[in-house]
Short mmCIF file of C-alpha atoms in Angstrom, two decimals:
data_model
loop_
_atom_site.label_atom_id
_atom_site.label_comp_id
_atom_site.label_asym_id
_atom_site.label_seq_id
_atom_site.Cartn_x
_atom_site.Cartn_y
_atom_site.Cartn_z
CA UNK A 147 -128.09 -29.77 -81.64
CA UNK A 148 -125.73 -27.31 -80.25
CA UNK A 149 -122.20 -26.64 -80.58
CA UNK A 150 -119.34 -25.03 -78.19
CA UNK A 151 -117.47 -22.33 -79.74
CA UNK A 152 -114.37 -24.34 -79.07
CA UNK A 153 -115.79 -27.06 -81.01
CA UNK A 154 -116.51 -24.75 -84.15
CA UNK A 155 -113.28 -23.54 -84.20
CA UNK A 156 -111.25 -26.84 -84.12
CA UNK A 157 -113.44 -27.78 -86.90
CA UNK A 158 -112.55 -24.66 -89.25
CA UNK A 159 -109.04 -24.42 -88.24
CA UNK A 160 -108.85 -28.04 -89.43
CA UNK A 161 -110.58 -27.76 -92.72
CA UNK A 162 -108.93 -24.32 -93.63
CA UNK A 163 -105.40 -27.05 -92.92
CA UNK A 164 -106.69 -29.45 -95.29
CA UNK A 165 -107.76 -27.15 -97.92
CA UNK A 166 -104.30 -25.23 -97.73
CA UNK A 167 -102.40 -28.82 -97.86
CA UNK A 168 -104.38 -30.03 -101.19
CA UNK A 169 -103.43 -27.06 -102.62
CA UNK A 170 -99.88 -26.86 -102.54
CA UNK A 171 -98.65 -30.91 -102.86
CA UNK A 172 -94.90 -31.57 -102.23
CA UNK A 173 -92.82 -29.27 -104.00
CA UNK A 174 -94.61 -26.34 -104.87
CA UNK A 175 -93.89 -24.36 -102.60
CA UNK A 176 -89.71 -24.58 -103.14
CA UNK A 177 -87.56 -26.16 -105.59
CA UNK A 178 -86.01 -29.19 -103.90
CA UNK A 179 -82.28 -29.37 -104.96
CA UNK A 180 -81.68 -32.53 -103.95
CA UNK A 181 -84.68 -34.35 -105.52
CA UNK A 182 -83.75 -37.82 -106.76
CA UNK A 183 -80.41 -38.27 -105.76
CA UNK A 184 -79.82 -41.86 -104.79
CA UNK A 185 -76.82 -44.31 -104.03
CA UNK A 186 -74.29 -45.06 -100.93
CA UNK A 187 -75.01 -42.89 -98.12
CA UNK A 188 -72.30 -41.22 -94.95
CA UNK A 189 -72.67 -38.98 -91.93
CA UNK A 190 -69.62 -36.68 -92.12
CA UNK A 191 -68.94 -34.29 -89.19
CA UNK A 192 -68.13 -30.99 -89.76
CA UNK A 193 -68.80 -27.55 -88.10
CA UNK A 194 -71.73 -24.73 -89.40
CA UNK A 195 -70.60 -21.82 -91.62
CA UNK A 196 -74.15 -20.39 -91.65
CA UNK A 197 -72.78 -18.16 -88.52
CA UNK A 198 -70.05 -17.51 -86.56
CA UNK A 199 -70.98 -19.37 -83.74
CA UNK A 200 -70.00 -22.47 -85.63
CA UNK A 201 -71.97 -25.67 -83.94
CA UNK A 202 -70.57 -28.97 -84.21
CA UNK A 203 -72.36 -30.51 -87.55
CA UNK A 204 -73.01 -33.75 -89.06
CA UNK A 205 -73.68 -33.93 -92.77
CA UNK A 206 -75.93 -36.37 -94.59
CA UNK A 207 -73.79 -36.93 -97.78
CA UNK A 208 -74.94 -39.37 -101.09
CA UNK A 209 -72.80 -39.89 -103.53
CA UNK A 210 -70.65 -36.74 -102.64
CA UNK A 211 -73.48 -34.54 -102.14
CA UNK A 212 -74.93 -33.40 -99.38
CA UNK A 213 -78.73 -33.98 -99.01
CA UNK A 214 -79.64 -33.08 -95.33
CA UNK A 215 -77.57 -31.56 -91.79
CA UNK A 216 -78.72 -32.04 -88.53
CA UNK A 217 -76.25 -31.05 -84.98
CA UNK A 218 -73.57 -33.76 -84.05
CA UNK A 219 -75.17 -36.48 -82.01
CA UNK A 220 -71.39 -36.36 -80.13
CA UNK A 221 -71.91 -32.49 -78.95
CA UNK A 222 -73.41 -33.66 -75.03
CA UNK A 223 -75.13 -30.02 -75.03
CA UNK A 224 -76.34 -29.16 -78.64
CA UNK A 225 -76.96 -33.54 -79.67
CA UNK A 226 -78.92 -33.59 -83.06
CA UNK A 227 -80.66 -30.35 -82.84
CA UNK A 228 -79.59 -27.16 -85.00
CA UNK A 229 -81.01 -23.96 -86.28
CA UNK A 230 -83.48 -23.18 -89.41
CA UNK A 231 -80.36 -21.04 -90.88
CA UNK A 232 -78.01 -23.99 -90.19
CA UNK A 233 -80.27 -26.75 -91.84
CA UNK A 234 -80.77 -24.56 -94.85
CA UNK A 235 -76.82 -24.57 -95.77
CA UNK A 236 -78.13 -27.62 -97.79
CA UNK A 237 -79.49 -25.09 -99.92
CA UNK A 238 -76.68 -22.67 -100.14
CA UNK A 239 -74.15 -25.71 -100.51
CA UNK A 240 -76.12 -27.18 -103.70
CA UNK A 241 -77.54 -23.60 -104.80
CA UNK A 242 -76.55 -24.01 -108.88
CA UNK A 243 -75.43 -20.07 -108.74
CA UNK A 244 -73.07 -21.30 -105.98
CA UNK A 245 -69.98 -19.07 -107.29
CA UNK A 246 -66.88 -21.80 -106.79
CA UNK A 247 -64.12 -20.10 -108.94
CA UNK A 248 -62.97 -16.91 -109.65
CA UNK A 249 -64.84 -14.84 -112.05
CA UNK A 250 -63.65 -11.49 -113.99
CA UNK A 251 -66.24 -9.29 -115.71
CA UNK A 252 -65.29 -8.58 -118.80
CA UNK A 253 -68.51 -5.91 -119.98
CA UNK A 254 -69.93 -3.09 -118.13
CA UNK A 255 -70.74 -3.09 -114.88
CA UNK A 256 -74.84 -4.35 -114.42
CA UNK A 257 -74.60 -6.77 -118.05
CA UNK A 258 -73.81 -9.24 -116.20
CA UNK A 259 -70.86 -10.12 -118.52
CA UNK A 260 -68.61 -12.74 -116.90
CA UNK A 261 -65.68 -15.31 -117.39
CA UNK A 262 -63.81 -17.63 -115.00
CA UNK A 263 -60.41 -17.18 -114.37
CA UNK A 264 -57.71 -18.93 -112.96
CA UNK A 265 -56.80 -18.87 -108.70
CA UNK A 266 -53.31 -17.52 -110.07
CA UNK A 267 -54.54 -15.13 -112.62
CA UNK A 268 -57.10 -13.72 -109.90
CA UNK A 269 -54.04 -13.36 -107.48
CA UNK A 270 -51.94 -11.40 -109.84
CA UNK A 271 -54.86 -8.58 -111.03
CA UNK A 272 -56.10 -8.22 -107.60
CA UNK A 273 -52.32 -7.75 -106.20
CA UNK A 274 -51.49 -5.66 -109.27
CA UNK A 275 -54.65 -3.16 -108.43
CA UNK A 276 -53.73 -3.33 -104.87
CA UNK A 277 -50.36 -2.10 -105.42
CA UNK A 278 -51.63 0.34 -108.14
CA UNK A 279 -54.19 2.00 -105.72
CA UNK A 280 -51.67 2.10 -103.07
CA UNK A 281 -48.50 4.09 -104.64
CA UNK A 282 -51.51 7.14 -106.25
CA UNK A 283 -53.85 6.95 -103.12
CA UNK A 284 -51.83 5.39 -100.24
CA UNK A 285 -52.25 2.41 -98.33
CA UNK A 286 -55.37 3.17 -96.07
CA UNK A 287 -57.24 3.70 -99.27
CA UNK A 288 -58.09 0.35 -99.38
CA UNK A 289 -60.38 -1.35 -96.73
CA UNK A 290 -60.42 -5.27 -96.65
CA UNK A 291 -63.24 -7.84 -95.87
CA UNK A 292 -64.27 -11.10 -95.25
CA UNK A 293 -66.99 -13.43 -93.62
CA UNK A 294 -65.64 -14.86 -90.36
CA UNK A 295 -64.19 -17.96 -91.71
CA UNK A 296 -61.66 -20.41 -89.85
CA UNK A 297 -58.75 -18.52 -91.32
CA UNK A 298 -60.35 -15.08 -91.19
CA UNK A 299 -57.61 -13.78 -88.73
CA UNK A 300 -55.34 -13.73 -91.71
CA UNK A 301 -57.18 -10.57 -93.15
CA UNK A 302 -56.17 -8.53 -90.34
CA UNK A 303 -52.37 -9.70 -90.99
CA UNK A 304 -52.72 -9.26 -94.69
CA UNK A 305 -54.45 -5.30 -94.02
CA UNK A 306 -51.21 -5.16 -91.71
CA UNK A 307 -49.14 -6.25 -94.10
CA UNK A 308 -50.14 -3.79 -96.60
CA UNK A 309 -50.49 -0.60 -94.30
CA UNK A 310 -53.94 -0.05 -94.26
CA UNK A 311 -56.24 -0.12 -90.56
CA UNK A 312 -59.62 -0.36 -92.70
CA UNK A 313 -60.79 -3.97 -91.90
CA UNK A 314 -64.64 -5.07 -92.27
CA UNK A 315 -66.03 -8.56 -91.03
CA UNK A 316 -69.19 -9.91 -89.46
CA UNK A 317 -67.33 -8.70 -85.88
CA UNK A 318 -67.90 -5.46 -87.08
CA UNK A 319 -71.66 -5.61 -87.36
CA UNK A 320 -72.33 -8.20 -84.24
CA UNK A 321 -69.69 -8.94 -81.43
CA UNK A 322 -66.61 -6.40 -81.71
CA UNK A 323 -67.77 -4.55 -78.60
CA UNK A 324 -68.26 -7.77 -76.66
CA UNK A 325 -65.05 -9.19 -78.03
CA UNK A 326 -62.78 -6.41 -77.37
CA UNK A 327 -64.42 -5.81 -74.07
CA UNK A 328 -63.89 -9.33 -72.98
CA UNK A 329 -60.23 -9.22 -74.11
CA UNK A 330 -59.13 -5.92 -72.74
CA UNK A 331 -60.63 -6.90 -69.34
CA UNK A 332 -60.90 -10.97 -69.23
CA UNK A 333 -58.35 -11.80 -71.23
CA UNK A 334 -60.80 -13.71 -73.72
CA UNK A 335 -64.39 -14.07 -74.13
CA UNK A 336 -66.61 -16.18 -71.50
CA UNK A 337 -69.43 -18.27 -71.97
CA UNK A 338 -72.50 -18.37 -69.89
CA UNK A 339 -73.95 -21.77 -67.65
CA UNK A 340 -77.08 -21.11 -68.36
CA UNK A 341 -78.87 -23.93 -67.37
CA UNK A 342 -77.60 -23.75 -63.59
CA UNK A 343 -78.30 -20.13 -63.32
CA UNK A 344 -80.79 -18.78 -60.90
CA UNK A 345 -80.95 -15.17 -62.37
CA UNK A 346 -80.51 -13.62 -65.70
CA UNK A 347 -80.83 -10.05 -66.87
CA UNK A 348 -80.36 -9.20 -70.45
CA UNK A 349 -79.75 -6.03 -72.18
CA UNK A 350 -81.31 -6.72 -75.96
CA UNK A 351 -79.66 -10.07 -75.90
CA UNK A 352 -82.66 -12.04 -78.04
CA UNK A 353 -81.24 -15.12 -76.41
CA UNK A 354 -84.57 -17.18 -78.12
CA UNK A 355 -84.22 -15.84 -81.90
CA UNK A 356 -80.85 -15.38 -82.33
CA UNK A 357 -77.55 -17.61 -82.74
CA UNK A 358 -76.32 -19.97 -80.30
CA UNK A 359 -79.13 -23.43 -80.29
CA UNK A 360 -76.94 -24.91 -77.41
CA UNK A 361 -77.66 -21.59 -75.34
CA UNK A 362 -81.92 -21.48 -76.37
CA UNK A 363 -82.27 -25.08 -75.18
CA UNK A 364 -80.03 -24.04 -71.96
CA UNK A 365 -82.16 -21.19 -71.22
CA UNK A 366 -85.09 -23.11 -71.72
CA UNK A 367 -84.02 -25.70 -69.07
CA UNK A 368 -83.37 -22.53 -66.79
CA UNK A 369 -86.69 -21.55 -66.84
CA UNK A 370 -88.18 -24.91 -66.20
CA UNK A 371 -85.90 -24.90 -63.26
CA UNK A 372 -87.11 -21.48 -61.97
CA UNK A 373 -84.74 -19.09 -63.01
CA UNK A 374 -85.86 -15.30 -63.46
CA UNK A 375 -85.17 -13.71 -66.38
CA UNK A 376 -85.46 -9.89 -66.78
CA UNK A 377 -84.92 -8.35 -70.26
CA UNK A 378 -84.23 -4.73 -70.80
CA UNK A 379 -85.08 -4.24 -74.70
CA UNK A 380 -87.17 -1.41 -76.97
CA UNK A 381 -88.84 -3.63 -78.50
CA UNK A 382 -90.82 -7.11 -77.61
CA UNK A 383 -88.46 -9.79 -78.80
CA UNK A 384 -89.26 -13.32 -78.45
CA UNK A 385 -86.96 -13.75 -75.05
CA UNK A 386 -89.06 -10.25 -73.57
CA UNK A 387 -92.25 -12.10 -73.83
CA UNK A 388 -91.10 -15.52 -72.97
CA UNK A 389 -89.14 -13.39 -69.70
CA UNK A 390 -90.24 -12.88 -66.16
CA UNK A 391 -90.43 -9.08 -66.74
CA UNK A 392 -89.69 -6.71 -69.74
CA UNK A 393 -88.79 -3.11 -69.20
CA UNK A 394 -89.01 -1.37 -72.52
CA UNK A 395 -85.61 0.39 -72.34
CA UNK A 396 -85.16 4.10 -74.47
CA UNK A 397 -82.77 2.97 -77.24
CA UNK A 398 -79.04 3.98 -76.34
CA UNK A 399 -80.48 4.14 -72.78
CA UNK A 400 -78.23 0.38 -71.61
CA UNK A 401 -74.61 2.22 -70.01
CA UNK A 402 -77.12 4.59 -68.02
CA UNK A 403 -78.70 1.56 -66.73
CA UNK A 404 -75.92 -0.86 -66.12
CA UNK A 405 -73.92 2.28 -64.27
CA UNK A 406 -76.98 2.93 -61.97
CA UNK A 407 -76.98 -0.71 -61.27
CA UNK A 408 -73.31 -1.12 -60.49
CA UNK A 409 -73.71 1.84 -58.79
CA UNK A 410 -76.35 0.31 -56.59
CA UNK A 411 -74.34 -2.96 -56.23
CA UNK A 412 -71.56 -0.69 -54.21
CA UNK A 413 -73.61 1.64 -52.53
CA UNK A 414 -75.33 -1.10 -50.81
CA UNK A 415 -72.22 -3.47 -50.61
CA UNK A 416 -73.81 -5.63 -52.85
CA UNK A 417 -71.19 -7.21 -54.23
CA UNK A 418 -68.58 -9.66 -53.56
CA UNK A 419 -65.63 -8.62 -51.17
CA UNK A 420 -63.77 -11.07 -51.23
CA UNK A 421 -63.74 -12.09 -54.54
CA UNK A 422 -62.95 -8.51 -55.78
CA UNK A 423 -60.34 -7.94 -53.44
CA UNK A 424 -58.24 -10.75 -54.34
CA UNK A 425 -59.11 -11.23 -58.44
CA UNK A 426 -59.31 -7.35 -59.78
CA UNK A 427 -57.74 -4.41 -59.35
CA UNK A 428 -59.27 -0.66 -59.60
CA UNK A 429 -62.09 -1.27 -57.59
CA UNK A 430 -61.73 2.09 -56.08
CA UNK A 431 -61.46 4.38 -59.15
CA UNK A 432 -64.68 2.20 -60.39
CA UNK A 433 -66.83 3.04 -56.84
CA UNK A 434 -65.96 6.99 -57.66
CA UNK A 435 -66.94 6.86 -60.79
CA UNK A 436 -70.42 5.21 -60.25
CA UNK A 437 -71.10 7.86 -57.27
CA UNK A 438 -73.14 9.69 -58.97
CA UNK A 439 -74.76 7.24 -61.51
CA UNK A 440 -77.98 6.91 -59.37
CA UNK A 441 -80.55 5.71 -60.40
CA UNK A 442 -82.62 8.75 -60.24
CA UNK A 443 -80.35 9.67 -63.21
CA UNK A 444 -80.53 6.71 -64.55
CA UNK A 445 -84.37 6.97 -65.11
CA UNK A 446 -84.22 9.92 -67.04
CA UNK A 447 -81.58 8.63 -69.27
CA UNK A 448 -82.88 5.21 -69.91
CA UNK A 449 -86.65 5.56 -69.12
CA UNK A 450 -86.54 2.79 -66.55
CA UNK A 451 -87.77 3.29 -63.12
CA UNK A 452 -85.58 4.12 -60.92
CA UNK A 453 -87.18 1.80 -58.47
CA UNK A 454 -87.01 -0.91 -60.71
CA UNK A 455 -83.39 -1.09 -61.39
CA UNK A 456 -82.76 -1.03 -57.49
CA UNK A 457 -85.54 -4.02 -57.24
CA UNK A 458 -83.50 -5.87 -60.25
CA UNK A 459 -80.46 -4.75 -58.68
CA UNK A 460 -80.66 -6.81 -55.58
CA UNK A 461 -82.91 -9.76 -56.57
CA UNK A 462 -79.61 -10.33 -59.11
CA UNK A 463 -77.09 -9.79 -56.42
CA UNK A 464 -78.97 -12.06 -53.56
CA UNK A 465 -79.21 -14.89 -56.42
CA UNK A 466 -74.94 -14.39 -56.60
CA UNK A 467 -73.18 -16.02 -57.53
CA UNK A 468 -75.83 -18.43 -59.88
CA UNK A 469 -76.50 -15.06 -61.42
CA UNK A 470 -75.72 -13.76 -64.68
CA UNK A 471 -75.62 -10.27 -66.74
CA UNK A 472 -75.55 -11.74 -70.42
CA UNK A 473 -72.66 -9.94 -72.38
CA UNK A 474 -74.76 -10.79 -75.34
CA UNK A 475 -73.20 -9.72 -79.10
CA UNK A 476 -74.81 -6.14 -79.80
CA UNK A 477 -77.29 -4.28 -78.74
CA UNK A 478 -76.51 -0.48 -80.32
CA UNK A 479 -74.42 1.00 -83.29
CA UNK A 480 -73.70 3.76 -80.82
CA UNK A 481 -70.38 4.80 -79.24
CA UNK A 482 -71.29 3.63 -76.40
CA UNK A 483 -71.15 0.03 -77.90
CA UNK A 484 -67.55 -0.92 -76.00
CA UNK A 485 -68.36 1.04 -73.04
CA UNK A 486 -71.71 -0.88 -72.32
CA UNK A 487 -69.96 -4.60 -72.78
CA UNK A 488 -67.56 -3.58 -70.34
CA UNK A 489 -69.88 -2.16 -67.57
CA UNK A 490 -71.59 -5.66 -68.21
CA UNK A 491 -68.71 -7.70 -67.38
CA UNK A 492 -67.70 -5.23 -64.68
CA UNK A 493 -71.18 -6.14 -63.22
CA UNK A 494 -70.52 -9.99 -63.60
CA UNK A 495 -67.22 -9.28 -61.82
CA UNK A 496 -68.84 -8.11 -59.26
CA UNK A 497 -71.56 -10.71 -58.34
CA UNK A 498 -68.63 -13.08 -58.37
CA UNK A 499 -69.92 -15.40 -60.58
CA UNK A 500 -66.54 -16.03 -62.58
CA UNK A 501 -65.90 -19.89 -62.89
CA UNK A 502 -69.18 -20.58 -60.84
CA UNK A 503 -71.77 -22.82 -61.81
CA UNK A 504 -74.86 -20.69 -62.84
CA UNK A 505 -72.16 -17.86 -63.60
CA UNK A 506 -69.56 -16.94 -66.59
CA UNK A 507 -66.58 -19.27 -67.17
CA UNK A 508 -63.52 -19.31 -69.53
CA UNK A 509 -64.47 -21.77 -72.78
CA UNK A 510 -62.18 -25.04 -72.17
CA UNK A 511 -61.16 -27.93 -74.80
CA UNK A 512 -61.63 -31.19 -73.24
CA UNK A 513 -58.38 -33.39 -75.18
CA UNK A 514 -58.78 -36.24 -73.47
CA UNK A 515 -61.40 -39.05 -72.22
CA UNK A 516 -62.01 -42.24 -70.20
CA UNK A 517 -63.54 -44.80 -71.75
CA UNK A 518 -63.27 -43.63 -75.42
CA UNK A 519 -65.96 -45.80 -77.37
CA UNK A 520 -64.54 -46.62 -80.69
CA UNK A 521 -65.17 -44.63 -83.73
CA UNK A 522 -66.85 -42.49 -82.04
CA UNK A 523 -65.73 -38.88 -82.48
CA UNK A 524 -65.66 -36.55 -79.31
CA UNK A 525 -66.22 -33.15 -79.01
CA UNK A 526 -66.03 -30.13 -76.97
CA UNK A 527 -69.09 -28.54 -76.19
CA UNK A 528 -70.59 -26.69 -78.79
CA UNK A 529 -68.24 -25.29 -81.40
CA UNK A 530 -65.15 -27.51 -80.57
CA UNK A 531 -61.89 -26.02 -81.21
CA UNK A 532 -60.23 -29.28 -80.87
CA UNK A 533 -61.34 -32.43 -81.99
CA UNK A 534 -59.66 -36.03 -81.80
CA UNK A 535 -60.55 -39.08 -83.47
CA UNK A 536 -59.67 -42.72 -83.49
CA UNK A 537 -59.54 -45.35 -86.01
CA UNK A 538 -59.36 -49.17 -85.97
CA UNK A 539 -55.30 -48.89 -85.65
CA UNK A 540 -55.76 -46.69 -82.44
CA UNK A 541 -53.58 -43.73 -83.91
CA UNK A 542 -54.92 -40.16 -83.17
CA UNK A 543 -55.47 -37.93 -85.76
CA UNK A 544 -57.07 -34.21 -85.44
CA UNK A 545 -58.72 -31.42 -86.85
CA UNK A 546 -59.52 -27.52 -86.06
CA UNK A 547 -60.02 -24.68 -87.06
CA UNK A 548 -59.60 -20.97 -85.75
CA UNK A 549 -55.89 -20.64 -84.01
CA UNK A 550 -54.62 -24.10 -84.00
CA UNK A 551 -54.43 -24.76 -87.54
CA UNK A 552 -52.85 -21.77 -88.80
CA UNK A 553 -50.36 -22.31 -86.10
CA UNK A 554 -47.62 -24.32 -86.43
CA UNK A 555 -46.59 -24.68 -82.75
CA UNK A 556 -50.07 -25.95 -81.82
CA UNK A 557 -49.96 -28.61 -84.53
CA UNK A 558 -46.65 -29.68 -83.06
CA UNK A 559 -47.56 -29.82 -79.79
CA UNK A 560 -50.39 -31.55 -80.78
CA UNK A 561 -48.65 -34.35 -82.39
CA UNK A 562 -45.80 -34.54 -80.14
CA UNK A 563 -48.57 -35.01 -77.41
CA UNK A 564 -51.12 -37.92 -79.13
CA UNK A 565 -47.99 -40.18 -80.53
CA UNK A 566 -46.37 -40.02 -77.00
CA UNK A 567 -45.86 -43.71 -75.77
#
């Protein structure tokens, strides 16, 4: 009798699976939190707090608790599918050390002495300490923080408010580069159309580990399609090896590579003219100060081949403008952080690929559509800003979150516009 080694090792990978299975039988590995929970059961959507991309949720709830979340079957590019982080809020919503009032401690710090206190009572020590700390030590004495909620924009006014510049919030350790980048220069943050682009070059964007499910299946239909992708990252992420090519980048090395390639873009008249000419301004101060970015320097500074970022260089122009430079959220804790997210854009700017298919484009809320099935909710793509429902008496109610429901102009308009006859 003989055996392939193929053979042999199907048939101990499969009894190592059973042996592993009888020994740890449902529930042993992790208490279940929802175990045994019966009765009437609703889909309720919401919207993900597990990160600050916030995709469009539906939760499984029985009798007022929620037992499972999957992605809202109404989002057209994210459907039913979420993240391991955003299923697991089940966990963090029904964790039994879930702190849900305020709590003082009233022994030494570490004895894990505690109390719960009123809202009210919290409001008045924390405002009294505020104050306290202020008149001895002075107002920027005091930093403030918070997770980015849907009314997180009110720290900032409240830090304002009280004199002090010292704000801390997930921005600060992921997208503020990105985010103040896009503002300064784009007026507001762009998204990418991935799954119509021809060309993508990343600079330690992990677009296949990190947030964002709508953009890993979109990427994923991108390569199916064809599309290169080059990533330019120290280490070998999941999106390096899954990538066309990988160029192992020196840490802090991205603005000398991005400047070599811009400067590459205009010293071969790369770019596009016409589109620069007529949408951007400063075009001129920008080709003298890439003159002497080459990238000759650029390979000593970044440990890329200089021949490579030519090659990259003008495979990603002649795919313009279905080509994109992904802004990503951060790649460094350098200074260099802002600087980099702008060169990026700069670089998207000048492939043209601004409201192009395969290219960047402004994020849009849709308020309004043909053919509305009934009770049926419909949403914007991904993390909808705006979202309108119908009932059975065809009256229009909404919800949001970010901008328009702190403000009390977009409510109004809002109303004013869905009860118009």
């Amino acid at each position: 009798m003989s055996i392939s080694r193929r053979s042999f090792l199907q048939g101990v990978g499969i009894g190592c699976s059973a042996c592993a299975l009888g020994a740890f039988p449902p529930g042993a590995l992790a208490r279940n939190p929802i175990a045994g929970i019966n009765g009437k059961t609703t889909l309720t959507p919401s919207l993900c707090e597990m990160c600050s991309f916030r995709c469009p949720i539906q939760a499984q709830v029985v009798n007022n608790k929620t037992v499972f979340i999957q992605g809202n079957p109404s989002a057209p590019q994210q459907g039913t599918r979420i993240c391991a982080r955003g299923g697991s809020g089940v966990s963090l919503v029904n964790d039994p050390q879930r702190i849900v009032k305020p709590m003082k401690r009233t022994g030494p710090r570490g004895d894990g002495e505690w109390q719960v206190i009123s809202w009210q009572q919290a409001y008045q020590e924390i405002a009294a300490k505020m104050n306290a700390i202020k008149a001895q030590h002075g107002p920027e004495s005091v930093a403030f923080s918070s997770k980015s909620g849907s009314l997180s924009s009110h720290l900032f006014h409240l830090a304002t408010a009280f004199g002090s510049p010292n704000t801390f919030t997930h921005a600060s350790t992921c997208p503020a580069g990105k985010a103040i980048a896009a503002k300064v220069m784009m007026g507001g943050d762009l998204a990418m159309d991935i799954a119509n682009t021809r060309y993508l070059v990343s600079f330690g964007h992990n677009l296949y580990e990190g947030i964002e499910v709508a953009d890993t299946h979109e990427l994923m239909t991108a390569q199916e399609k064809g599309a290169k992708m080059v990533s330019f990252d120290p280490r070998l992420s999941i999106f390096s090896s899954k990538a066309d090519e990988w160029h192992a980048i020196r840490p802090g090395g991205d603005l000398a590579g991005l400047l070599a390639m811009c400067h590459v873009m205009i010293d071969e008249q790369l770019y596009d003219a016409s589109f620069v000419e007529r949408y951007t301004s400063g075009f001129e101060q920008l080709a003298q100060a890439v003159k002497e970015t080459t990238p000759e320097w650029a390979a000593a500074q970044a440990d890329v081949p200089a021949d490579v970022i030519v090659r990259v260089t003008r495979e990603l122009a002649a795919c313009a403008p279905h080509a994109i430079v992904s802004p990503g959220h951060r790649a460094t804790f350098s200074q260099e952080e802002i600087d980099m997210r702008r060169m990026i854009f700069t670089l998207n700017v000048l492939l043209g690929n601004i409201e192009r298919e395969g290219g960047l484009y402004q994020k849009k809320t849709r308020l309004f559509t043909i053919n509305w099935p009934e009770k049926r909710s419909r949403q914007r793509w991904r993390n909808s800003t705006l979202k309108i429902c119908r009932n059975r008496r065809r009256n229009a109610s909404i919800w949001s979150h970010r901008s328009l429901n702190i403000s009390p102009l977009a409510a109004a308009w809002c109303k004013a516009l869905l009860t118009r006859r």
